[in-house]
Short mmCIF file of C-alpha atoms in Angstrom, two decimals:
data_model
loop_
_atom_site.label_atom_id
_atom_site.label_comp_id
_atom_site.label_asym_id
_atom_site.label_seq_id
_atom_site.Cartn_x
_atom_site.Cartn_y
_atom_site.Cartn_z
CA MET D 1483 -19.46 5.61 3.76
CA SER D 1484 -20.38 2.25 2.89
CA GLU D 1485 -23.00 3.81 0.36
CA ILE D 1486 -20.27 5.10 -1.56
CA LEU D 1487 -18.92 1.33 -2.22
CA GLN D 1488 -22.48 0.16 -3.19
CA GLN D 1489 -22.87 3.33 -5.73
CA LEU D 1490 -19.08 2.54 -7.07
CA ALA D 1491 -20.35 -1.60 -7.39
CA GLN D 1492 -23.89 -0.55 -9.33
CA VAL D 1493 -21.64 1.91 -12.15
CA LEU D 1494 -18.61 -1.55 -12.36
CA GLU D 1495 -21.55 -3.66 -12.73
CA GLN D 1496 -22.65 -1.40 -15.69
CA ARG D 1497 -19.30 -1.64 -16.72
CA LYS D 1498 -19.80 -4.50 -17.72
CA GLN D 1499 -21.99 -3.99 -20.87
CA GLU D 1500 -19.85 -1.27 -22.25
CA SER D 1501 -17.75 -1.31 -24.52
CA ALA D 1502 -14.28 -1.33 -24.11
CA ASP D 1503 -13.18 1.61 -25.74
CA GLN D 1504 -15.71 3.54 -23.99
CA SER D 1505 -14.47 2.79 -20.65
CA TYR D 1506 -11.75 2.60 -18.95
CA VAL D 1507 -13.76 -0.14 -16.25
CA ALA D 1508 -14.56 -2.13 -19.45
CA SER D 1509 -10.93 -2.34 -20.62
CA LEU D 1510 -10.17 -4.23 -17.76
CA TYR D 1511 -12.31 -7.11 -17.68
CA ALA D 1512 -12.26 -7.29 -21.66
CA LYS D 1513 -8.08 -7.51 -20.79
CA GLY D 1514 -9.48 -10.18 -18.27
CA LEU D 1515 -8.38 -11.35 -14.78
CA ASP D 1516 -4.91 -11.62 -15.32
CA HIS D 1517 -4.69 -8.11 -16.17
CA ILE D 1518 -7.00 -6.82 -13.65
CA LEU D 1519 -4.99 -8.92 -11.17
CA LYS D 1520 -1.88 -6.97 -12.44
CA LYS D 1521 -3.53 -3.75 -11.26
CA VAL D 1522 -4.75 -5.03 -8.20
CA GLY D 1523 -0.27 -5.89 -7.84
CA GLU D 1524 0.61 -2.29 -8.93
CA GLU D 1525 -2.02 -0.32 -6.85
CA ALA D 1526 -0.88 -2.15 -3.43
CA THR D 1527 2.58 -1.34 -4.20
CA GLU D 1528 1.70 1.83 -4.60
CA THR D 1529 0.30 1.82 -1.52
CA VAL D 1530 2.73 0.55 0.43
CA ILE D 1531 5.75 3.40 -1.60
CA ALA D 1532 3.31 5.66 0.00
CA ALA D 1533 3.15 4.68 3.22
CA LYS D 1534 6.93 4.14 3.17
CA GLY D 1535 7.28 7.66 1.54
CA GLY D 1536 4.19 9.46 4.86
CA ASP D 1537 2.26 11.57 2.85
CA LYS D 1538 -0.98 10.98 3.86
CA ASP D 1539 -2.47 12.62 0.70
CA GLN D 1540 -0.75 10.17 -1.15
CA ILE D 1541 -1.50 7.55 1.49
CA VAL D 1542 -5.00 8.17 0.73
CA TYR D 1543 -4.77 8.85 -3.30
CA GLU D 1544 -2.89 5.43 -3.50
CA THR D 1545 -4.90 3.18 -1.35
CA ALA D 1546 -8.19 4.82 -2.73
CA ASP D 1547 -6.40 3.23 -6.19
CA LEU D 1548 -6.13 -0.33 -4.54
CA TRP D 1549 -9.49 -0.24 -3.16
CA PHE D 1550 -11.01 0.63 -6.89
CA HIS D 1551 -9.15 -1.64 -8.37
CA SER D 1552 -10.23 -4.69 -5.90
CA MET D 1553 -13.64 -4.08 -6.55
CA VAL D 1554 -13.51 -4.75 -10.15
CA MET D 1555 -11.61 -7.41 -8.96
CA LEU D 1556 -14.69 -8.14 -7.19
CA ALA D 1557 -17.09 -7.58 -10.07
CA ASP D 1558 -14.73 -9.21 -12.31
CA GLN D 1559 -15.22 -12.86 -9.78
CA GLY D 1560 -19.38 -12.42 -8.61
CA LEU D 1561 -18.19 -10.53 -5.54
CA GLY D 1562 -19.01 -6.58 -4.04
CA PRO D 1563 -18.07 -4.73 -1.20
CA ASP D 1564 -21.24 -6.71 1.04
CA ASP D 1565 -19.20 -10.05 0.83
CA VAL D 1566 -15.85 -8.34 2.26
CA LEU D 1567 -18.68 -5.97 4.87
CA ARG D 1568 -19.72 -9.57 5.87
CA GLU D 1569 -16.47 -11.28 6.26
CA LEU D 1570 -15.46 -8.10 8.44
CA GLN D 1571 -18.28 -7.91 10.26
CA ARG D 1572 -17.62 -11.57 10.84
CA ARG D 1573 -14.25 -11.04 12.55
CA PHE D 1574 -15.14 -8.24 14.68
CA GLY D 1575 -14.77 -8.82 18.60
CA LEU D 1576 -12.17 -11.95 17.62
CA SER D 1577 -8.33 -11.37 18.27
CA GLY D 1578 -6.49 -12.25 15.08
CA LEU D 1579 -4.78 -15.83 16.92
CA GLU D 1580 -8.70 -16.91 17.07
CA GLU D 1581 -9.27 -15.79 13.65
CA LYS D 1582 -6.54 -17.84 11.95
CA ALA D 1583 -6.99 -20.15 14.37
CA GLN D 1584 -10.74 -20.90 12.87
CA ARG D 1585 -8.79 -20.26 9.02
CA ASP D 1586 -5.96 -23.57 9.77
CA LYS D 1587 -9.28 -26.22 10.44
#
């Protein structure tokens, strides 16, 4: 499934070259990081509300929006899904307490 993340990351990079009036993603980039972060926050809130509601289809829909806008934020910052996947790989096998202790050093 990570191939869809790679495909999306490629499209998000391409959108950096497009006109803001021709692409939703290009319009997000044009509005800047604060606007992108606002969208991430909105989508996170909508995901929480969906989870509280318990409708599995709505949870998946809102999580997809959250992941999408998070990937736009990553791309804006010169990062991509591989950066996050490497961090998850690094943490794999660590207990949450061990991982937190490593961050606190």
